[in-house]
Amino acid sequence: MARRRLSEQQRSRIAGIQAKRRERVGVRAEAALEQVGEDAPQHGQVVARHGRNLVVATDGDTLVHCLFRANLDDVVCGDQVIWQLTGAGEGVVTAVQPRRSVLSRPDYSGRDKPIAANVTQLVVVVAPRPEPSGYLLDQYLVAAELAGMRALITLNKSDLLDAAGLAAFRERFAPYPLIGYPLVPVSAKREHGLDPLLAHLRAETSILVGQSGVGKSSLINALIPDQDAQVGRLSVGTGQGRHTTSTATLYRLPSGGELIDSPGVRSFRLGRIDRQQLEQGFRDFQPYLGHCGFRNCHHDSEPDCAILAAVAAGNIHPARLETFRSLVQGLAN
Ligand code: GDP
Ligand code: ZN
C-alpha cells in the first residue's frame, strides 16, 4: 500500500493534537504523582507499554499499572524503572535506570526509535528450511556485538533431518562455536532439545530473531508454556482491556530468564553503521584490527594485511571474510 502523503498543514495539525494528548496524560500523571504518599520509591521492570500506559513488574513479581511523566518519553519494554504507588495496583514511574543495551528500529520518519531495552542475548534461529542466509546470520551477530549482547545460534526443525543430515547441517555452522557463538539444535515441533536451550536463556534477557518461517513463534510457544496466562495477567495490568502480543512484551521463563517478544522486536535489523563499526562487529577480526600495513586497509588484496594473513593461517574462516565483504558492499550502497 502506498504511504499517504500528508500535507505540511495536516502534519502540524496532527502534531498539535498529539502534543495536546501528551499534555493531558502528562497532567494526569502529575496529578497521580500528587497522590504519592509516604510510600518509598521502588524498583520495577517494564514488561509492556501501550501508549502512555506501562505494565511494571515489581520485585515481588506483581504487576502494577503505571503512568509516567512526560519527560520520560522513550520508556520501553525491558526498562528498569523507579516507581511509586498511587493507589491499589496503580503507580507512577518517576525515573528510568540507565540501559545496558537498547534495540531500535527506524520509525516512519527514519529516526531510530527504541523498541526494547536491556536485552542481553540475541538468539538467532536458523532451520534447514527456509534455506539459511549466512549473510543475514552475520548481520545479526554484528548487531549483537555492537550492542554489547551475547549471541547464540539455534538450529530449529532438527526433526526434518536424520543423524547424518543434522551432522552436515551443524558442520555448515562449525566456525561459529569456535568464535564464541554456541550452536543449539532443537525441534520446536517435537519439543526436542529445549532444556539445553533453556539453560542458555536462564540468566539472560533474550530475544529471538531470524528469517520468516524458521520457527520463531513455534519456539516461543514451546519455551513459554503459560504464555496465554502471562498475557491474561497483562490485560489486567494495563488497565486497558486486552493486551495484544503485537506490542513488545517481556515474558518470564519458568526455568529462569526472560524473553522479550513482538513482531517488531523479531524483525529488528542492523542499523546504519560505518566500516569501522562493521569490522568491530566481527569478533574474530578483533585481535587483528590495527595490525595491517596500511592504516585504512580494506582487507581486499593489500600487502601486509593482518586479516588476510589470519584467513591464510586458518584463524579466520574464509566465509566470514566473504560476508564481511558483502556487508561492506551494502554500506557503500
Ligand atoms: P516464524 O515465521 O519464524 O515465526 O515461524 P513459525 O513458528 O511460524 O513456523 C513456520 C513453519 O515452520 C510453521 O509451519 C511451523 O509449523 C513450522 N515449524 C516450526 N518449528 C518446527 C520444527 O521444529 N519442525 C518442523 N518440522 N516444523 C516446524
Ligand atoms: Zn587488512
Short mmCIF file of C-alpha atoms and ligand atoms in Angstrom, two decimals:
data_model
loop_
_atom_site.label_atom_id
_atom_site.label_comp_id
_atom_site.label_asym_id
_atom_site.label_seq_id
_atom_site.Cartn_x
_atom_site.Cartn_y
_atom_site.Cartn_z
CA MET A 1 0.00 0.00 0.00
CA ALA A 2 1.40 3.40 -0.95
CA ARG A 3 2.02 5.61 2.05
CA ARG A 4 -0.35 8.53 2.08
CA ARG A 5 1.46 11.81 1.78
CA LEU A 6 0.40 14.32 4.35
CA SER A 7 0.46 17.99 3.63
CA GLU A 8 2.54 20.23 5.90
CA GLN A 9 -0.68 21.62 7.33
CA GLN A 10 -2.12 18.17 8.12
CA ARG A 11 1.15 17.15 9.66
CA SER A 12 1.29 20.14 12.00
CA ARG A 13 -2.36 19.64 12.92
CA ILE A 14 -1.67 16.00 13.86
CA ALA A 15 1.45 17.01 15.79
CA GLY A 16 -0.67 19.57 17.63
CA ILE A 17 -3.30 17.00 18.56
CA GLN A 18 -0.63 14.58 19.74
CA ALA A 19 1.06 17.25 21.83
CA LYS A 20 -2.29 18.06 23.48
CA ARG A 21 -2.90 14.40 24.20
CA ARG A 22 0.56 14.04 25.68
CA GLU A 23 -0.01 17.11 27.77
CA ARG A 24 -3.33 15.78 29.03
CA VAL A 25 -1.82 12.44 30.04
CA GLY A 26 1.16 14.30 31.48
CA VAL A 27 -1.20 16.30 33.64
CA ARG A 28 -2.90 13.07 34.67
CA ALA A 29 0.48 11.58 35.60
CA GLU A 30 1.41 14.73 37.51
CA ALA A 31 -1.96 14.62 39.26
CA ALA A 32 -1.34 10.99 40.15
CA LEU A 33 2.08 11.99 41.40
CA GLU A 34 0.44 14.45 43.77
CA GLN A 35 -1.19 11.47 45.43
CA VAL A 36 2.15 9.81 46.09
CA GLY A 37 2.16 9.49 49.82
CA GLU A 38 4.88 8.35 52.12
CA ASP A 39 5.35 5.21 50.06
CA ALA A 40 9.01 4.63 49.29
CA PRO A 41 10.17 4.60 45.66
CA GLN A 42 10.53 1.03 44.40
CA HIS A 43 12.35 -0.82 41.66
CA GLY A 44 10.46 -2.43 38.82
CA GLN A 45 10.75 -3.56 35.24
CA VAL A 46 8.56 -2.52 32.33
CA VAL A 47 7.00 -5.65 30.82
CA ALA A 48 4.79 -3.87 28.28
CA ARG A 49 3.85 -0.41 27.11
CA HIS A 50 0.60 0.70 25.49
CA GLY A 51 0.91 4.33 24.51
CA ARG A 52 1.29 6.21 27.79
CA ASN A 53 0.41 3.19 29.90
CA LEU A 54 3.02 0.85 31.33
CA VAL A 55 2.79 -2.51 32.97
CA VAL A 56 5.54 -2.70 35.57
CA ALA A 57 6.58 -5.92 37.30
CA THR A 58 7.59 -5.31 40.88
CA ASP A 59 10.48 -7.02 42.64
CA GLY A 60 7.84 -9.23 44.23
CA ASP A 61 6.56 -10.08 40.72
CA THR A 62 3.16 -8.47 40.94
CA LEU A 63 2.02 -6.26 38.08
CA VAL A 64 1.30 -2.58 38.52
CA HIS A 65 -0.37 -0.28 36.02
CA CYS A 66 1.74 2.86 35.79
CA LEU A 67 1.64 6.22 34.11
CA PHE A 68 4.83 8.12 33.55
CA ARG A 69 5.96 11.70 33.38
CA ALA A 70 6.07 13.38 30.00
CA ASN A 71 9.82 13.87 30.27
CA LEU A 72 10.37 10.09 30.22
CA ASP A 73 9.10 9.83 26.69
CA ASP A 74 11.02 6.83 25.39
CA VAL A 75 10.48 4.33 28.19
CA VAL A 76 10.17 0.86 26.61
CA CYS A 77 9.66 -2.81 27.38
CA GLY A 78 12.60 -4.13 29.40
CA ASP A 79 13.44 -0.82 31.06
CA GLN A 80 14.39 -0.90 34.73
CA VAL A 81 12.47 1.87 36.45
CA ILE A 82 11.77 3.59 39.75
CA TRP A 83 8.07 3.84 40.55
CA GLN A 84 5.80 4.86 43.39
CA LEU A 85 2.42 3.54 44.40
CA THR A 86 -0.53 5.91 43.93
CA GLY A 87 -3.43 3.54 44.50
CA ALA A 88 -4.32 -0.15 44.53
CA GLY A 89 -2.35 -1.73 41.68
CA GLU A 90 -1.52 1.73 40.31
CA GLY A 91 1.55 3.84 40.26
CA VAL A 92 3.72 6.39 38.57
CA VAL A 93 7.12 5.79 37.04
CA THR A 94 9.42 8.60 38.11
CA ALA A 95 12.76 7.54 36.64
CA VAL A 96 14.29 5.17 34.11
CA GLN A 97 17.57 3.48 35.03
CA PRO A 98 20.50 3.63 32.60
CA ARG A 99 20.17 0.91 29.94
CA ARG A 100 22.65 -1.90 29.38
CA SER A 101 21.53 -2.13 25.77
CA VAL A 102 18.80 -0.86 23.53
CA LEU A 103 17.26 -2.23 20.33
CA SER A 104 15.93 0.35 17.94
CA ARG A 105 14.13 0.47 14.65
CA PRO A 106 13.68 3.38 12.31
CA ASP A 107 10.17 4.86 12.64
CA TYR A 108 8.12 6.28 9.75
CA SER A 109 10.34 9.37 9.60
CA GLY A 110 13.55 7.33 9.51
CA ARG A 111 14.56 8.21 13.07
CA ASP A 112 15.77 5.38 15.33
CA LYS A 113 13.10 4.61 17.90
CA PRO A 114 13.86 2.30 20.84
CA ILE A 115 11.70 -0.85 20.95
CA ALA A 116 13.26 -2.86 23.79
CA ALA A 117 15.84 -2.21 26.48
CA ASN A 118 18.31 -4.30 28.47
CA VAL A 119 18.28 -7.27 26.11
CA THR A 120 21.45 -9.20 26.91
CA GLN A 121 21.25 -12.01 24.37
CA LEU A 122 20.27 -12.48 20.76
CA VAL A 123 19.08 -15.96 19.78
CA VAL A 124 19.43 -16.29 16.02
CA VAL A 125 17.14 -19.03 14.74
CA VAL A 126 18.05 -20.93 11.57
CA ALA A 127 16.48 -24.04 10.03
CA PRO A 128 17.14 -26.40 7.12
CA ARG A 129 14.09 -24.80 5.51
CA PRO A 130 13.90 -21.95 4.58
CA GLU A 131 17.47 -22.16 3.28
CA PRO A 132 19.67 -20.13 5.68
CA SER A 133 21.30 -16.95 4.52
CA GLY A 134 24.81 -16.71 6.05
CA TYR A 135 24.72 -13.06 5.24
CA LEU A 136 21.71 -12.42 7.49
CA LEU A 137 23.18 -14.51 10.32
CA ASP A 138 26.41 -12.50 10.30
CA GLN A 139 24.44 -9.28 10.20
CA TYR A 140 22.62 -10.27 13.38
CA LEU A 141 25.89 -11.24 15.02
CA VAL A 142 27.38 -7.83 14.16
CA ALA A 143 24.31 -6.14 15.63
CA ALA A 144 24.69 -8.18 18.83
CA GLU A 145 28.38 -7.39 19.07
CA LEU A 146 27.87 -3.65 18.63
CA ALA A 147 25.01 -3.57 21.13
CA GLY A 148 27.12 -5.48 23.67
CA MET A 149 24.86 -8.55 23.68
CA ARG A 150 25.77 -12.22 23.70
CA ALA A 151 24.52 -14.30 20.79
CA LEU A 152 23.81 -17.94 20.12
CA ILE A 153 22.56 -19.87 17.12
CA THR A 154 19.61 -22.23 17.37
CA LEU A 155 19.25 -24.87 14.66
CA ASN A 156 15.50 -25.46 14.62
CA LYS A 157 13.48 -28.17 12.83
CA SER A 158 16.09 -30.80 13.68
CA ASP A 159 13.24 -33.31 13.27
CA LEU A 160 13.44 -32.81 9.50
CA LEU A 161 16.94 -34.28 9.43
CA ASP A 162 18.38 -37.73 10.14
CA ALA A 163 21.58 -38.05 12.16
CA ALA A 164 23.82 -37.62 9.10
CA GLY A 165 21.76 -34.67 7.87
CA LEU A 166 21.95 -32.98 11.26
CA ALA A 167 25.73 -33.52 11.40
CA ALA A 168 26.07 -31.96 7.93
CA PHE A 169 23.83 -29.05 8.91
CA ARG A 170 25.87 -28.43 12.07
CA GLU A 171 29.05 -28.59 10.01
CA ARG A 172 27.90 -25.58 7.97
CA PHE A 173 27.88 -23.54 11.18
CA ALA A 174 31.05 -25.09 12.64
CA PRO A 175 33.07 -21.82 12.55
CA TYR A 176 30.66 -20.12 14.97
CA PRO A 177 31.18 -22.07 18.22
CA LEU A 178 34.93 -21.59 17.68
CA ILE A 179 34.45 -17.82 17.95
CA GLY A 180 32.10 -17.97 20.91
CA TYR A 181 28.61 -18.41 19.46
CA PRO A 182 27.12 -21.67 20.77
CA LEU A 183 25.08 -23.90 18.43
CA VAL A 184 21.95 -25.42 19.91
CA PRO A 185 19.91 -27.88 17.82
CA VAL A 186 16.22 -28.04 18.73
CA SER A 187 12.85 -29.03 17.37
CA ALA A 188 10.08 -26.67 18.38
CA LYS A 189 7.58 -29.08 16.86
CA ARG A 190 8.71 -32.18 18.78
CA GLU A 191 9.87 -30.12 21.76
CA HIS A 192 13.31 -31.72 21.50
CA GLY A 193 16.47 -30.06 22.78
CA LEU A 194 14.62 -27.38 24.70
CA ASP A 195 16.45 -27.99 28.00
CA PRO A 196 19.92 -27.08 26.68
CA LEU A 197 18.37 -24.01 25.07
CA LEU A 198 16.60 -23.05 28.32
CA ALA A 199 19.94 -23.40 30.12
CA HIS A 200 21.39 -20.75 27.79
CA LEU A 201 18.40 -18.47 28.48
CA ARG A 202 18.45 -18.82 32.26
CA ALA A 203 20.48 -15.81 33.31
CA GLU A 204 19.68 -13.59 30.33
CA THR A 205 17.07 -11.34 28.79
CA SER A 206 16.84 -12.75 25.28
CA ILE A 207 15.11 -12.12 22.00
CA LEU A 208 14.60 -14.49 19.07
CA VAL A 209 15.44 -13.28 15.59
CA GLY A 210 15.74 -14.89 12.17
CA GLN A 211 14.20 -15.28 8.74
CA SER A 212 10.48 -15.64 8.45
CA GLY A 213 9.41 -19.29 8.60
CA VAL A 214 12.33 -20.66 10.67
CA GLY A 215 10.01 -21.30 13.62
CA LYS A 216 10.38 -18.34 15.98
CA SER A 217 6.71 -18.27 17.03
CA SER A 218 6.68 -22.03 17.41
CA LEU A 219 9.76 -21.85 19.62
CA ILE A 220 8.28 -19.10 21.77
CA ASN A 221 5.17 -21.20 22.28
CA ALA A 222 7.29 -24.19 23.24
CA LEU A 223 9.53 -22.18 25.59
CA ILE A 224 6.72 -20.30 27.37
CA PRO A 225 4.04 -22.90 28.06
CA ASP A 226 1.99 -20.40 30.11
CA GLN A 227 2.19 -17.59 27.55
CA ASP A 228 -1.61 -17.22 27.43
CA ALA A 229 -1.77 -16.91 31.20
CA GLN A 230 1.00 -14.31 31.22
CA VAL A 231 -0.78 -12.33 28.51
CA GLY A 232 -4.02 -12.62 30.50
CA ARG A 233 -2.32 -11.15 33.58
CA LEU A 234 -1.03 -8.29 31.43
CA SER A 235 -4.55 -7.49 30.24
CA VAL A 236 -5.47 -6.84 33.84
CA GLY A 237 -2.21 -4.96 34.44
CA THR A 238 -2.61 -2.49 31.59
CA GLY A 239 -5.98 -1.28 32.81
CA GLN A 240 -6.71 -1.05 29.10
CA GLY A 241 -8.60 -4.22 28.42
CA ARG A 242 -6.97 -6.81 26.18
CA HIS A 243 -3.22 -6.99 25.94
CA THR A 244 -2.06 -7.59 22.42
CA THR A 245 1.06 -9.59 21.64
CA SER A 246 1.92 -7.15 18.86
CA THR A 247 3.43 -4.78 21.40
CA ALA A 248 6.81 -5.74 22.81
CA THR A 249 6.15 -7.99 25.80
CA LEU A 250 8.54 -9.37 28.38
CA TYR A 251 7.82 -12.96 29.43
CA ARG A 252 9.30 -14.74 32.42
CA LEU A 253 10.64 -18.21 31.62
CA PRO A 254 9.58 -20.79 34.20
CA SER A 255 13.17 -22.08 34.44
CA GLY A 256 14.64 -18.59 34.79
CA GLY A 257 15.50 -15.76 32.46
CA GLU A 258 13.28 -13.58 30.34
CA LEU A 259 12.20 -13.42 26.71
CA ILE A 260 11.12 -10.19 25.08
CA ASP A 261 8.92 -10.78 22.07
CA SER A 262 6.88 -8.91 19.49
CA PRO A 263 6.84 -8.92 15.71
CA GLY A 264 8.72 -5.59 15.79
CA VAL A 265 11.44 -6.99 18.06
CA ARG A 266 11.78 -10.14 15.95
CA SER A 267 12.35 -8.19 12.76
CA PHE A 268 14.88 -5.77 14.21
CA ARG A 269 17.84 -5.21 11.92
CA LEU A 270 21.33 -3.80 11.98
CA GLY A 271 21.05 -0.01 11.85
CA ARG A 272 23.23 2.37 9.88
CA ILE A 273 26.88 1.80 10.76
CA ASP A 274 30.22 2.67 9.23
CA ARG A 275 33.06 0.48 8.04
CA GLN A 276 34.98 0.64 11.30
CA GLN A 277 31.98 -0.40 13.34
CA LEU A 278 31.37 -3.27 10.93
CA GLU A 279 34.93 -4.52 11.48
CA GLN A 280 34.45 -4.29 15.24
CA GLY A 281 31.27 -6.32 14.87
CA PHE A 282 33.25 -9.29 13.55
CA ARG A 283 34.60 -10.57 16.84
CA ASP A 284 37.00 -12.98 15.09
CA PHE A 285 38.60 -9.94 13.37
CA GLN A 286 39.14 -8.01 16.59
CA PRO A 287 42.59 -9.40 17.55
CA TYR A 288 43.94 -8.40 14.12
CA LEU A 289 42.40 -4.97 13.68
CA GLY A 290 45.02 -2.22 13.69
CA HIS A 291 47.77 -4.65 12.68
CA CYS A 292 47.53 -4.22 8.90
CA GLY A 293 50.33 -2.47 6.99
CA PHE A 294 48.01 0.29 5.88
CA ARG A 295 46.06 2.17 8.47
CA ASN A 296 42.85 2.21 6.45
CA CYS A 297 43.36 -1.27 4.97
CA HIS A 298 40.24 -2.67 3.26
CA HIS A 299 41.43 -6.28 3.67
CA ASP A 300 41.00 -6.83 -0.06
CA SER A 301 44.43 -7.55 -1.55
CA GLU A 302 46.64 -5.06 0.24
CA PRO A 303 50.14 -6.24 1.14
CA ASP A 304 50.77 -6.83 4.83
CA CYS A 305 47.09 -7.29 5.68
CA ALA A 306 46.67 -8.90 9.10
CA ILE A 307 43.14 -10.10 8.32
CA LEU A 308 44.16 -11.83 5.07
CA ALA A 309 47.11 -13.38 6.91
CA ALA A 310 44.76 -14.65 9.63
CA VAL A 311 42.49 -16.19 6.97
CA ALA A 312 45.53 -17.84 5.31
CA ALA A 313 46.67 -19.19 8.69
CA GLY A 314 43.22 -20.65 9.35
CA ASN A 315 42.42 -18.29 12.23
CA ILE A 316 39.53 -16.57 10.45
CA HIS A 317 37.09 -18.63 8.42
CA PRO A 318 37.07 -17.58 4.73
CA ALA A 319 33.25 -17.47 4.76
CA ARG A 320 33.35 -14.76 7.41
CA LEU A 321 35.65 -12.62 5.28
CA GLU A 322 33.26 -13.16 2.39
CA THR A 323 30.20 -11.97 4.32
CA PHE A 324 32.25 -9.08 5.68
CA ARG A 325 32.92 -8.04 2.08
CA SER A 326 29.27 -8.27 1.07
CA LEU A 327 28.29 -6.24 4.12
CA VAL A 328 30.87 -3.59 3.16
CA GLN A 329 29.26 -3.52 -0.28
CA GLY A 330 25.91 -2.97 1.45
CA LEU A 331 27.37 0.01 3.35
CA ALA A 332 28.58 1.54 0.12
CA ASN A 333 25.12 1.38 -1.42
P1 GDP B 1 8.38 -17.81 12.24
O1 GDP B 1 7.96 -17.11 10.97
O2 GDP B 1 9.87 -17.81 12.37
O3 GDP B 1 7.70 -17.33 13.46
O4 GDP B 1 8.00 -19.35 12.03
P2 GDP B 1 6.72 -20.19 12.56
O5 GDP B 1 6.86 -20.51 14.00
O6 GDP B 1 5.50 -19.50 12.11
O7 GDP B 1 6.92 -21.55 11.76
C1 GDP B 1 6.94 -21.63 10.36
C2 GDP B 1 6.56 -23.03 9.93
O8 GDP B 1 7.54 -23.97 10.37
C3 GDP B 1 5.23 -23.50 10.53
O9 GDP B 1 4.54 -24.24 9.56
C4 GDP B 1 5.67 -24.39 11.69
O10 GDP B 1 4.71 -25.39 11.97
C5 GDP B 1 6.95 -24.99 11.16
N1 GDP B 1 7.85 -25.37 12.23
C6 GDP B 1 8.24 -24.62 13.29
N2 GDP B 1 9.10 -25.31 14.07
C7 GDP B 1 9.25 -26.52 13.51
C8 GDP B 1 10.02 -27.69 13.85
O11 GDP B 1 10.75 -27.77 14.84
N3 GDP B 1 9.93 -28.75 12.98
C9 GDP B 1 9.16 -28.73 11.88
N4 GDP B 1 9.12 -29.81 11.10
N5 GDP B 1 8.41 -27.65 11.54
C10 GDP B 1 8.46 -26.58 12.34
ZN ZN B 2 43.85 -5.54 6.23
#
